[in-house]
Structure formats: C-alpha cells, structure tokens
Amino acid sequence: MCNRRNKLRHWLRGWVATAALLGAVLLPVTAQAAEGADATEATQVTLKSWLKDQEEKRPYAVNQQITLYLELATNRWFTAGTRIGQFELPGVMVKQRSELATNFTQRRDGETWSHQRWELTLYPQQSGQFEIPAIAVRATVARPEGGSRQITLTTHPQRFAAALPDPALMVGGRWLSASNLTLSQRWQRSADDHADGELRVGDAITRTVTASGQDTLSVLIPPLITPLVQAMGGCRLIRRRPG
C-alpha cells in the first residue's frame, strides 16, 4: 500500500512538473503571435505594427508620406480611449493626421475579436537610415466578470531608409513628393480696370498660384512663385512710408 502511494505521489509530481513546463513554454509562444500581447484568463489583447509598402525592399523617397499602422485586438471589447505614446525621430516629421481609429471585428477560433487600427504618418526630410523607437500603447478593455482593466503594450523598433530618386531633383531646393498633384494660376487686375482693357503704369495685378495634392503637407510644398527681385531682373520694390 505504501509503495502504491509513493508511486502515485511520484506520478502526480511528474504530471504537475510537466504541466508547469508546458505552461512556461506555451505562454511566450502566445505572446510572440504579435509584437505585444497580454493574456489573463479569458481576456487577451495583442498589438502589432508595420510600415506601408515596406515589403517592396526599397528606400522611400525624401518627403514621401510613410504610413505607420498600429493595430490593437482583443477577444473582449474596448471600454475607453486608446493612448499612443509620442516619440521623436530626428530628420523625420511625425504626424497623427486622424484622431479616430478604424474599428472592425474578426472571427478567430470561434471568438469575435475587436480591432482598432491607428495610422501615423512619417515624412523623412533627408536621405539616410532611420529607426522608429518602441511605441507604448495604452488601452482599456472589458473584463469577463465586469468592469475594465488598463494595459500598456509596446511595439518593436522598426527601421527604414529614405533617399532621393535622383540627386538632380534637389537643384534649387524645389522637390515635392505627392500624389495627384495639380498646379493652377490666376491673374486678377485691380477693381478699377480701364474700359479698353489695356494696362497702365501703376495698375495692380495679382497672380495667385495654387498647388493641390494628396499624401503630403502644405509645409512641404516649395515656393511656387519666383521672388519679386529675381522676376524684375534685379530691380527692387521700394515702399514709401506715408508723410
């Protein structure tokens, strides 16, 4: 009887040790399914990030808009606003152009997962190699038993390169990367136009040049009109003060 009890105890200890070992192995594998993951009992939360078009394995263009996606997912639902940690990247402008995320659901292993996809836009200002640091994302999700829990996950750092398609594009400092770019201009005379339509010395003319495009920022559009001093062949415009 004692021998049977000892064998049973030995078998139970081995089973518990095996179960503990399996648990220690399986937990990291679950976490590695995304960059960041948090799992407590029935509540699971994952975070992943990626750069748009990075799979093409070629440098982005200087001033090109690069989209960085951050996607949260949980098998419960989000109960409060998500906070994305701010970061600085020397030589790159970082903007969050939308305050709202794209929300959708997906079925996974018989469960409905809630997703939030956020977008950050990056604009490299010079050629070179860049590394996006780890970004902290704080989310609040529902508990199965009621109430909410707040968690913070972080992304993995990501690297990308930027370069000019042609160095000659920087001649004169006029370079813009955009899609669907259009240029238009309009000439407008002063209100007191002459009946014959002819211009007189002293008449005022206003020229308006407008650039419109997608996937860029207004601050990145170079000057569109040649400075007045250059246009007048070196002549200077002198403004007289009243009196």
Coordinates of N, CA and C in Angstrom, one line a residue:
M1 N 0.8 -1.2 0.0 CA 0.0 0.0 0.0 C 0.9 1.3 0.0
C2 N 1.9 1.2 0.8 CA 2.8 2.4 0.9 C 3.5 2.6 -0.5
N3 N 3.9 1.4 -1.1 CA 4.6 1.6 -2.4 C 3.7 2.2 -3.4
R4 N 2.4 1.8 -3.4 CA 1.4 2.3 -4.3 C 1.2 3.8 -4.1
R5 N 1.1 4.2 -2.8 CA 1.0 5.7 -2.5 C 2.2 6.5 -3.0
N6 N 3.4 5.9 -2.8 CA 4.6 6.6 -3.2 C 4.7 6.7 -4.7
K7 N 4.2 5.6 -5.4 CA 4.2 5.7 -6.9 C 3.2 6.7 -7.4
L8 N 2.0 6.8 -6.7 CA 1.0 7.8 -7.1 C 1.5 9.2 -6.9
R9 N 2.2 9.4 -5.7 CA 2.7 10.7 -5.4 C 3.8 11.1 -6.5
H10 N 4.7 10.1 -6.8 CA 5.7 10.4 -7.8 C 5.1 10.7 -9.1
W11 N 4.0 10.0 -9.5 CA 3.3 10.2 -10.8 C 2.7 11.6 -10.8
L12 N 2.1 12.0 -9.7 CA 1.4 13.3 -9.6 C 2.5 14.4 -9.7
R13 N 3.6 14.3 -9.0 CA 4.6 15.3 -9.1 C 5.2 15.4 -10.5
G14 N 5.3 14.3 -11.2 CA 5.8 14.4 -12.6 C 4.8 15.0 -13.5
W15 N 3.5 14.7 -13.3 CA 2.5 15.4 -14.1 C 2.4 16.9 -13.9
V16 N 2.5 17.3 -12.6 CA 2.5 18.7 -12.3 C 3.7 19.4 -12.9
A17 N 4.9 18.8 -12.8 CA 6.1 19.4 -13.3 C 6.0 19.5 -14.8
T18 N 5.4 18.5 -15.5 CA 5.2 18.5 -16.9 C 4.2 19.6 -17.3
A19 N 3.1 19.7 -16.6 CA 2.1 20.8 -16.9 C 2.7 22.2 -16.7
A20 N 3.6 22.3 -15.6 CA 4.2 23.6 -15.4 C 5.2 24.0 -16.5
L21 N 5.9 22.9 -17.0 CA 6.8 23.2 -18.1 C 6.1 23.6 -19.4
L22 N 5.0 22.9 -19.7 CA 4.2 23.2 -20.8 C 3.7 24.6 -20.8
G23 N 3.2 25.0 -19.6 CA 2.7 26.4 -19.4 C 3.8 27.4 -19.6
A24 N 5.0 27.1 -19.1 CA 6.1 28.0 -19.3 C 6.5 28.2 -20.8
V25 N 6.3 27.1 -21.5 CA 6.6 27.1 -23.0 C 5.5 27.8 -23.8
L26 N 4.3 27.5 -23.5 CA 3.2 28.0 -24.3 C 2.9 29.5 -24.2
L27 N 3.1 30.0 -23.0 CA 2.8 31.4 -22.8 C 3.7 32.3 -23.7
P28 N 5.0 32.2 -23.7 CA 5.8 33.0 -24.7 C 5.4 32.8 -26.1
V29 N 5.0 31.6 -26.5 CA 4.6 31.4 -27.9 C 3.3 32.2 -28.2
T30 N 2.4 32.3 -27.3 CA 1.2 33.1 -27.5 C 1.5 34.6 -27.6
A31 N 2.5 35.0 -26.7 CA 2.9 36.4 -26.8 C 3.6 36.8 -28.0
Q32 N 4.3 35.8 -28.6 CA 5.0 36.2 -29.9 C 4.1 36.2 -31.1
A33 N 2.8 35.9 -30.9 CA 1.9 36.0 -32.1 C 1.8 37.4 -32.6
A34 N 2.1 38.4 -31.7 CA 2.1 39.8 -32.1 C 3.2 40.4 -31.4
E35 N 3.5 41.7 -31.7 CA 4.7 42.4 -31.0 C 4.5 42.5 -29.5
G36 N 3.3 42.9 -29.1 CA 2.9 43.0 -27.7 C 1.7 42.2 -27.5
A37 N 1.6 41.5 -26.3 CA 0.5 40.7 -26.0 C 0.3 40.6 -24.5
D38 N -1.0 40.6 -24.1 CA -1.3 40.5 -22.7 C -2.5 39.5 -22.6
A39 N -2.3 38.5 -21.8 CA -3.4 37.5 -21.6 C -3.5 37.1 -20.1
T40 N -4.7 37.3 -19.6 CA -5.1 36.9 -18.3 C -6.4 36.2 -18.3
E41 N -6.3 34.9 -18.2 CA -7.5 34.0 -18.2 C -8.3 34.2 -19.5
A42 N -9.5 34.8 -19.5 CA -10.3 34.8 -20.7 C -10.1 36.1 -21.5
T43 N -9.3 37.1 -21.0 CA -9.1 38.3 -21.7 C -7.7 38.3 -22.4
Q44 N -7.7 38.6 -23.7 CA -6.5 38.6 -24.4 C -6.4 39.9 -25.2
V45 N -5.2 40.5 -25.3 CA -5.0 41.7 -26.0 C -3.7 41.6 -26.8
T46 N -3.7 42.0 -28.0 CA -2.4 41.9 -28.8 C -2.2 43.3 -29.5
L47 N -1.0 43.5 -29.9 CA -0.6 44.8 -30.6 C 0.4 44.4 -31.7
K48 N 0.2 44.9 -32.9 CA 1.2 44.7 -33.9 C 1.4 46.0 -34.7
S49 N 2.5 46.2 -35.4 CA 2.7 47.4 -36.2 C 3.5 47.1 -37.4
W50 N 3.3 47.9 -38.5 CA 4.0 47.7 -39.7 C 4.0 49.0 -40.5
L51 N 4.9 49.1 -41.5 CA 5.0 50.2 -42.4 C 4.4 49.9 -43.7
K52 N 3.6 50.8 -44.3 CA 3.0 50.5 -45.6 C 4.1 50.4 -46.7
D53 N 3.9 49.5 -47.6 CA 4.8 49.3 -48.7 C 6.2 48.9 -48.4
Q54 N 6.5 48.6 -47.1 CA 7.9 48.2 -46.8 C 8.3 46.9 -47.4
E55 N 7.4 46.0 -47.7 CA 7.7 44.7 -48.3 C 8.4 44.9 -49.6
E56 N 8.4 46.1 -50.2 CA 9.0 46.2 -51.5 C 10.5 46.3 -51.4
K57 N 11.1 46.4 -50.2 CA 12.5 46.3 -50.0 C 13.3 47.4 -50.8
R58 N 12.7 48.6 -50.8 CA 13.4 49.7 -51.5 C 13.3 50.9 -50.6
P59 N 14.2 51.9 -50.7 CA 14.1 53.1 -49.9 C 12.8 53.9 -50.2
Y60 N 12.3 54.6 -49.2 CA 11.2 55.5 -49.5 C 11.9 56.8 -50.1
A61 N 11.1 57.7 -50.7 CA 11.6 58.9 -51.2 C 11.7 60.0 -50.1
V62 N 12.6 60.9 -50.2 CA 12.6 62.0 -49.3 C 11.4 62.8 -49.4
N63 N 10.7 63.2 -48.3 CA 9.5 63.9 -48.2 C 8.3 63.0 -48.6
Q64 N 8.5 61.8 -48.9 CA 7.3 60.9 -49.2 C 6.6 60.6 -47.9
Q65 N 5.2 60.5 -48.0 CA 4.4 60.2 -46.9 C 4.5 58.7 -46.6
I66 N 4.9 58.3 -45.4 CA 5.0 56.9 -45.0 C 4.0 56.6 -43.9
T67 N 3.2 55.6 -44.1 CA 2.1 55.3 -43.1 C 2.6 54.2 -42.2
L68 N 2.5 54.5 -40.9 CA 2.8 53.5 -39.9 C 1.5 53.1 -39.2
Y69 N 1.2 51.8 -39.3 CA 0.0 51.2 -38.8 C 0.2 50.6 -37.4
L70 N -0.7 50.9 -36.4 CA -0.7 50.2 -35.1 C -2.0 49.6 -35.0
E71 N -2.1 48.3 -34.7 CA -3.3 47.6 -34.6 C -3.4 46.8 -33.3
L72 N -4.5 47.2 -32.5 CA -4.8 46.5 -31.3 C -5.9 45.6 -31.6
A73 N -5.9 44.4 -30.8 CA -7.0 43.5 -30.9 C -7.3 42.8 -29.6
T74 N -8.5 42.5 -29.3 CA -8.9 41.9 -28.0 C -10.1 41.0 -28.3
N75 N -10.1 39.9 -27.5 CA -11.3 39.0 -27.6 C -12.5 39.5 -26.8
R76 N -12.3 40.7 -26.1 CA -13.4 41.3 -25.4 C -13.8 42.5 -26.2
W77 N -13.8 43.7 -25.6 CA -14.1 45.0 -26.3 C -13.4 46.1 -25.6
F78 N -13.2 47.2 -26.3 CA -12.5 48.4 -25.7 C -13.6 49.2 -25.0
T79 N -13.2 49.7 -23.8 CA -14.2 50.4 -23.0 C -13.8 51.9 -22.8
A80 N -12.6 52.3 -23.3 CA -12.2 53.7 -23.1 C -11.2 54.0 -24.3
G81 N -10.9 55.3 -24.4 CA -10.0 55.8 -25.4 C -8.6 55.2 -25.3
T82 N -8.0 55.0 -26.5 CA -6.6 54.4 -26.6 C -5.6 55.6 -26.6
R83 N -4.5 55.4 -25.9 CA -3.5 56.4 -25.9 C -2.2 55.9 -26.5
I84 N -1.7 56.6 -27.5 CA -0.5 56.3 -28.2 C 0.6 57.2 -27.8
G85 N 1.7 56.6 -27.3 CA 2.9 57.4 -26.8 C 3.5 58.2 -27.9
Q86 N 3.9 59.4 -27.5 CA 4.6 60.2 -28.5 C 6.1 59.9 -28.6
F87 N 6.7 60.1 -29.7 CA 8.1 59.8 -29.9 C 8.6 60.8 -30.9
E88 N 9.9 61.0 -30.9 CA 10.6 61.9 -31.8 C 11.6 61.1 -32.7
L89 N 11.7 61.5 -33.9 CA 12.6 60.8 -34.8 C 13.4 61.8 -35.6
P90 N 14.7 62.1 -35.2 CA 15.5 63.1 -35.9 C 15.5 63.0 -37.4
G91 N 15.2 64.1 -38.1 CA 15.2 64.1 -39.6 C 13.9 63.6 -40.2
V92 N 12.9 63.4 -39.3 CA 11.6 62.9 -39.8 C 10.5 63.6 -39.1
M93 N 9.5 64.1 -39.9 CA 8.3 64.7 -39.3 C 7.3 63.6 -39.0
V94 N 6.7 63.6 -37.8 CA 5.8 62.6 -37.4 C 4.4 63.3 -37.1
K95 N 3.4 62.8 -37.8 CA 2.1 63.4 -37.6 C 1.0 62.3 -37.4
Q96 N 0.1 62.6 -36.5 CA -1.1 61.8 -36.4 C -2.3 62.6 -37.0
R97 N -2.6 62.4 -38.3 CA -3.5 63.2 -39.0 C -4.9 62.9 -38.7
S98 N -5.2 61.8 -38.1 CA -6.6 61.5 -37.7 C -6.7 61.1 -36.2
E99 N -7.6 61.7 -35.5 CA -7.8 61.4 -34.1 C -8.6 60.2 -33.8
L100 N -9.1 59.5 -34.9 CA -10.0 58.4 -34.8 C -9.3 57.2 -35.4
A101 N -9.6 56.0 -34.8 CA -9.1 54.7 -35.3 C -10.1 54.1 -36.2
T102 N -9.7 53.1 -37.1 CA -10.6 52.3 -37.9 C -11.0 51.1 -37.0
N103 N -12.2 50.9 -36.7 CA -12.7 49.8 -35.9 C -13.4 48.7 -36.7
F104 N -13.1 47.5 -36.4 CA -13.7 46.4 -37.1 C -13.6 45.1 -36.2
T105 N -14.3 44.1 -36.6 CA -14.3 42.8 -35.9 C -13.9 41.7 -36.8
Q106 N -13.3 40.6 -36.2 CA -12.9 39.4 -37.0 C -13.2 38.2 -36.1
R107 N -13.5 37.1 -36.8 CA -13.7 35.8 -36.1 C -12.4 35.1 -36.0
R108 N -12.1 34.6 -34.8 CA -10.8 33.8 -34.6 C -11.1 32.7 -33.7
D109 N -10.9 31.5 -34.2 CA -11.1 30.3 -33.3 C -12.5 30.3 -32.6
G110 N -13.5 30.7 -33.3 CA -14.8 30.7 -32.8 C -15.1 31.9 -31.9
E111 N -14.2 32.9 -31.7 CA -14.4 34.1 -30.9 C -14.5 35.3 -31.8
T112 N -15.2 36.3 -31.4 CA -15.2 37.6 -32.1 C -14.2 38.5 -31.4
W113 N -13.2 39.0 -32.2 CA -12.2 39.9 -31.7 C -12.5 41.3 -32.2
S114 N -12.3 42.3 -31.3 CA -12.5 43.7 -31.7 C -11.1 44.2 -32.0
H115 N -11.0 45.0 -33.1 CA -9.8 45.6 -33.6 C -9.9 47.1 -33.7
Q116 N -8.7 47.7 -33.4 CA -8.6 49.1 -33.6 C -7.3 49.3 -34.4
R117 N -7.4 50.0 -35.5 CA -6.2 50.3 -36.4 C -6.0 51.8 -36.4
W118 N -4.8 52.2 -36.0 CA -4.4 53.6 -35.9 C -3.3 53.8 -37.0
E119 N -3.3 55.1 -37.5 CA -2.3 55.5 -38.5 C -1.5 56.7 -38.1
L120 N -0.2 56.6 -38.2 CA 0.7 57.7 -38.0 C 1.4 57.9 -39.3
T121 N 1.6 59.2 -39.7 CA 2.3 59.5 -41.0 C 3.7 60.0 -40.7
L122 N 4.7 59.6 -41.4 CA 6.1 60.0 -41.3 C 6.5 60.6 -42.6
Y123 N 7.3 61.7 -42.5 CA 7.9 62.4 -43.7 C 9.4 62.6 -43.5
P124 N 10.2 61.7 -44.0 CA 11.7 61.9 -43.9 C 12.1 63.1 -44.6
Q125 N 12.9 63.9 -44.0 CA 13.4 65.2 -44.6 C 14.8 65.1 -45.2
Q126 N 15.4 63.9 -45.1 CA 16.7 63.8 -45.7 C 17.0 62.3 -46.0
S127 N 18.0 62.1 -46.7 CA 18.4 60.7 -47.0 C 19.1 60.1 -45.8
G128 N 18.9 58.7 -45.7 CA 19.6 58.1 -44.6 C 18.8 56.9 -44.1
Q129 N 19.3 56.3 -43.0 CA 18.7 55.2 -42.3 C 18.0 55.7 -41.1
F130 N 16.8 55.2 -40.8 CA 16.1 55.7 -39.6 C 15.5 54.5 -38.9
E131 N 15.4 54.7 -37.6 CA 14.8 53.7 -36.7 C 13.7 54.3 -35.9
I132 N 12.5 53.7 -36.0 CA 11.3 54.1 -35.2 C 11.5 53.4 -33.9
P133 N 11.5 54.2 -32.8 CA 11.7 53.5 -31.5 C 10.4 52.7 -31.1
A134 N 10.5 52.0 -30.0 CA 9.4 51.3 -29.4 C 8.3 52.3 -29.0
I135 N 7.1 52.0 -29.4 CA 6.0 52.9 -29.1 C 5.0 52.3 -28.0
A136 N 4.8 53.0 -27.0 CA 3.9 52.5 -25.9 C 2.4 52.8 -26.3
V137 N 1.5 51.8 -26.2 CA 0.1 52.0 -26.5 C -0.7 51.5 -25.3
R138 N -1.5 52.4 -24.7 CA -2.3 52.1 -23.6 C -3.7 51.9 -23.9
A139 N -4.3 50.8 -23.6 CA -5.7 50.5 -23.9 C -6.5 50.1 -22.7
T140 N -7.8 50.2 -22.7 CA -8.7 49.7 -21.6 C -9.7 48.8 -22.2
V141 N -9.7 47.6 -21.7 CA -10.6 46.5 -22.2 C -11.5 46.0 -21.1
A142 N -12.6 45.4 -21.5 CA -13.6 44.9 -20.6 C -13.2 43.5 -20.0
R143 N -13.5 43.3 -18.7 CA -13.3 42.1 -18.0 C -14.5 41.1 -18.2
P144 N -14.3 39.8 -18.2 CA -15.4 38.9 -18.3 C -16.4 39.0 -17.2
E145 N -15.8 39.3 -16.0 CA -16.6 39.3 -14.8 C -17.2 40.7 -14.5
G146 N -17.0 41.7 -15.4 CA -17.5 43.0 -15.3 C -16.3 44.0 -15.0
G147 N -16.6 45.3 -15.3 CA -15.5 46.2 -15.1 C -14.5 46.3 -16.2
S148 N -13.4 47.0 -16.1 CA -12.4 47.1 -17.1 C -11.0 47.0 -16.5
R149 N -10.1 46.7 -17.4 CA -8.7 46.7 -17.0 C -7.9 47.5 -18.0
Q150 N -6.9 48.2 -17.5 CA -6.0 49.0 -18.3 C -4.7 48.3 -18.5
I151 N -4.2 48.3 -19.7 CA -2.9 47.6 -20.0 C -2.1 48.5 -20.9
T152 N -0.8 48.3 -20.9 CA 0.1 49.1 -21.8 C 1.0 48.1 -22.5
L153 N 1.0 48.1 -23.9 CA 1.8 47.3 -24.7 C 2.8 48.1 -25.5
T154 N 3.8 47.6 -26.0 CA 4.8 48.3 -26.8 C 5.1 47.6 -28.1
T155 N 5.4 48.4 -29.1 CA 5.8 47.8 -30.4 C 7.3 47.5 -30.4
H156 N 7.7 46.8 -31.4 CA 9.1 46.6 -31.7 C 9.7 47.7 -32.5
P157 N 10.9 48.1 -32.3 CA 11.5 49.2 -33.1 C 11.5 48.7 -34.6
Q158 N 11.4 49.7 -35.5 CA 11.4 49.3 -36.9 C 12.4 50.3 -37.7
R159 N 13.0 49.8 -38.7 CA 14.0 50.5 -39.5 C 13.5 50.7 -40.9
F160 N 13.8 51.8 -41.5 CA 13.6 52.1 -42.9 C 14.6 53.1 -43.4
A161 N 14.7 53.1 -44.8 CA 15.7 54.0 -45.4 C 14.9 55.0 -46.3
A162 N 15.5 56.2 -46.5 CA 15.0 57.2 -47.4 C 16.1 57.7 -48.3
A163 N 15.7 58.0 -49.5 CA 16.7 58.6 -50.5 C 16.0 59.3 -51.6
L164 N 16.7 60.1 -52.3 CA 16.2 60.9 -53.4 C 16.2 59.9 -54.7
P165 N 15.2 59.9 -55.4 CA 15.2 59.0 -56.7 C 16.3 59.5 -57.6
D166 N 16.5 60.8 -57.6 CA 17.6 61.4 -58.5 C 18.1 62.6 -57.8
P167 N 19.5 62.7 -57.5 CA 20.0 63.8 -56.8 C 19.8 65.1 -57.5
A168 N 19.5 65.1 -58.9 CA 19.3 66.3 -59.6 C 18.0 67.0 -59.2
L169 N 17.1 66.3 -58.5 CA 15.8 66.8 -58.1 C 16.0 67.9 -57.0
M170 N 17.1 67.9 -56.3 CA 17.4 68.9 -55.3 C 18.0 70.2 -55.8
V171 N 18.2 70.3 -57.1 CA 18.8 71.5 -57.6 C 17.8 72.6 -57.4
G172 N 18.2 73.7 -56.8 CA 17.3 74.8 -56.5 C 16.5 74.6 -55.3
G173 N 16.6 73.4 -54.6 CA 15.8 73.2 -53.4 C 14.3 73.0 -53.7
R174 N 13.9 72.7 -54.9 CA 12.5 72.5 -55.2 C 12.2 71.0 -55.4
W175 N 11.7 70.4 -54.4 CA 11.4 69.0 -54.5 C 10.2 68.6 -53.7
L176 N 9.2 67.9 -54.3 CA 8.0 67.6 -53.6 C 7.6 66.2 -54.0
S177 N 7.2 65.4 -53.0 CA 6.7 64.0 -53.2 C 5.2 64.0 -52.8
A178 N 4.3 63.8 -53.8 CA 2.9 63.8 -53.6 C 2.2 63.0 -54.7
S179 N 0.9 62.7 -54.5 CA 0.1 62.0 -55.5 C -1.0 62.9 -55.9
N180 N -1.4 62.8 -57.2 CA -2.5 63.6 -57.7 C -2.2 65.1 -57.6
L181 N -1.0 65.5 -57.9 CA -0.6 66.9 -57.7 C -1.1 67.7 -58.9
T182 N -1.7 68.9 -58.6 CA -2.1 69.8 -59.7 C -1.6 71.2 -59.4
L183 N -1.3 71.9 -60.4 CA -0.9 73.3 -60.3 C -1.9 74.2 -61.1
S184 N -2.2 75.3 -60.6 CA -3.1 76.3 -61.3 C -2.7 77.7 -60.9
Q185 N -3.0 78.6 -61.8 CA -2.7 80.0 -61.5 C -3.8 80.9 -62.0
R186 N -3.9 82.1 -61.4 CA -5.0 83.0 -61.7 C -4.4 84.4 -61.7
W187 N -4.8 85.2 -62.7 CA -4.3 86.6 -62.8 C -5.6 87.5 -62.5
Q188 N -5.4 88.4 -61.6 CA -6.5 89.3 -61.3 C -6.1 90.8 -61.3
R189 N -6.8 91.6 -62.1 CA -6.5 93.0 -62.1 C -7.1 93.8 -61.0
S190 N -6.8 95.0 -60.8 CA -7.4 95.8 -59.8 C -8.8 96.1 -60.1
A191 N -9.6 96.6 -59.2 CA -11.0 96.8 -59.4 C -11.3 97.9 -60.4
D192 N -10.4 98.9 -60.5 CA -10.7 100.0 -61.4 C -10.0 99.7 -62.8
D193 N -10.5 98.6 -63.5 CA -10.0 98.3 -64.8 C -10.4 99.4 -65.8
H194 N -9.5 99.6 -66.8 CA -9.8 100.6 -67.8 C -10.8 100.0 -68.8
A195 N -11.6 100.9 -69.4 CA -12.6 100.4 -70.4 C -12.0 99.7 -71.6
D196 N -10.8 100.1 -72.0 CA -10.3 99.5 -73.2 C -9.5 98.2 -72.8
G197 N -9.4 97.8 -71.6 CA -8.8 96.6 -71.2 C -7.3 96.7 -71.2
E198 N -6.7 97.8 -71.5 CA -5.3 98.0 -71.5 C -4.7 98.3 -70.1
L199 N -3.5 97.9 -69.9 CA -2.8 98.1 -68.6 C -2.2 99.5 -68.7
R200 N -2.2 100.2 -67.6 CA -1.5 101.5 -67.5 C -0.4 101.3 -66.4
V201 N 0.6 102.3 -66.5 CA 1.6 102.3 -65.5 C 0.9 102.6 -64.1
G202 N 1.3 101.8 -63.2 CA 0.7 102.0 -61.8 C -0.4 101.0 -61.5
D203 N -0.9 100.3 -62.6 CA -2.0 99.4 -62.3 C -1.5 98.2 -61.5
A204 N -2.4 97.6 -60.7 CA -2.1 96.5 -59.8 C -2.6 95.2 -60.4
I205 N -1.7 94.2 -60.4 CA -2.1 92.9 -60.9 C -1.7 91.9 -59.8
T206 N -2.6 91.0 -59.5 CA -2.4 89.9 -58.5 C -2.4 88.6 -59.2
R207 N -1.3 87.8 -59.0 CA -1.1 86.5 -59.5 C -1.2 85.5 -58.4
T208 N -2.1 84.5 -58.5 CA -2.3 83.5 -57.5 C -1.9 82.1 -58.1
V209 N -1.0 81.5 -57.5 CA -0.6 80.1 -57.9 C -1.0 79.1 -56.8
T210 N -1.7 78.1 -57.2 CA -2.2 77.1 -56.2 C -1.7 75.7 -56.5
A211 N -1.1 75.1 -55.5 CA -0.7 73.7 -55.7 C -1.7 72.8 -54.8
S212 N -2.2 71.7 -55.4 CA -3.1 70.8 -54.6 C -2.6 69.4 -54.9
G213 N -2.5 68.6 -53.8 CA -2.1 67.2 -53.9 C -2.5 66.4 -52.7
Q214 N -2.3 65.1 -52.8 CA -2.6 64.2 -51.7 C -1.3 63.6 -51.2
D215 N -1.4 63.1 -50.0 CA -0.2 62.4 -49.4 C 1.0 63.3 -49.2
T216 N 0.7 64.5 -48.7 CA 1.8 65.5 -48.4 C 1.2 66.5 -47.4
L217 N 2.1 67.4 -47.0 CA 1.7 68.5 -46.1 C 2.0 69.9 -46.8
S218 N 1.2 70.9 -46.4 CA 1.4 72.2 -47.0 C 2.8 72.7 -46.7
V219 N 3.3 72.4 -45.6 CA 4.6 73.0 -45.2 C 5.7 72.4 -46.1
L220 N 5.4 71.2 -46.8 CA 6.5 70.6 -47.6 C 6.4 71.1 -49.0
I221 N 5.4 71.9 -49.4 CA 5.3 72.4 -50.8 C 6.3 73.6 -50.9
P222 N 7.2 73.5 -51.9 CA 8.2 74.6 -52.0 C 7.6 75.9 -52.6
P223 N 8.3 77.0 -52.5 CA 7.7 78.2 -53.1 C 7.4 78.1 -54.5
L224 N 6.2 78.6 -54.9 CA 5.7 78.4 -56.3 C 6.0 79.6 -57.2
I225 N 6.2 80.8 -56.6 CA 6.4 82.0 -57.4 C 7.8 82.5 -57.1
T226 N 8.5 82.8 -58.2 CA 9.9 83.4 -58.1 C 9.8 84.7 -57.3
P227 N 10.7 84.9 -56.4 CA 10.7 86.2 -55.6 C 10.8 87.4 -56.6
L228 N 10.1 88.4 -56.1 CA 9.9 89.6 -57.0 C 11.3 90.2 -57.5
V229 N 12.3 90.2 -56.6 CA 13.6 90.8 -57.0 C 14.2 90.1 -58.2
Q230 N 14.0 88.7 -58.3 CA 14.5 87.9 -59.4 C 13.7 88.2 -60.6
A231 N 12.4 88.2 -60.5 CA 11.5 88.4 -61.6 C 11.7 89.7 -62.3
M232 N 12.1 90.8 -61.5 CA 12.3 92.1 -62.1 C 13.7 92.3 -62.5
G233 N 14.5 91.3 -62.7 CA 15.8 91.4 -63.2 C 16.7 92.2 -62.3
G234 N 16.6 92.1 -61.0 CA 17.4 92.8 -60.1 C 16.9 94.1 -59.5
C235 N 15.7 94.6 -60.1 CA 15.1 95.8 -59.6 C 14.5 95.5 -58.2
R236 N 14.4 96.5 -57.4 CA 13.9 96.3 -56.0 C 12.6 97.2 -55.9
L237 N 11.7 96.6 -55.2 CA 10.4 97.3 -55.0 C 10.6 98.1 -53.7
I238 N 10.4 99.4 -53.9 CA 10.6 100.4 -52.7 C 9.2 100.9 -52.3
R239 N 9.0 100.7 -51.0 CA 7.7 101.1 -50.5 C 8.0 102.5 -49.7
R240 N 7.2 103.4 -50.0 CA 7.3 104.7 -49.4 C 6.4 104.8 -48.2
R241 N 6.9 105.3 -47.1 CA 6.1 105.5 -45.9 C 5.2 106.8 -46.0
P242 N 4.0 106.7 -45.6 CA 3.2 108.0 -45.6 C 3.8 109.1 -44.9
G243 N 3.7 110.3 -45.5 CA 4.3 111.5 -44.9 C 5.7 111.7 -45.1

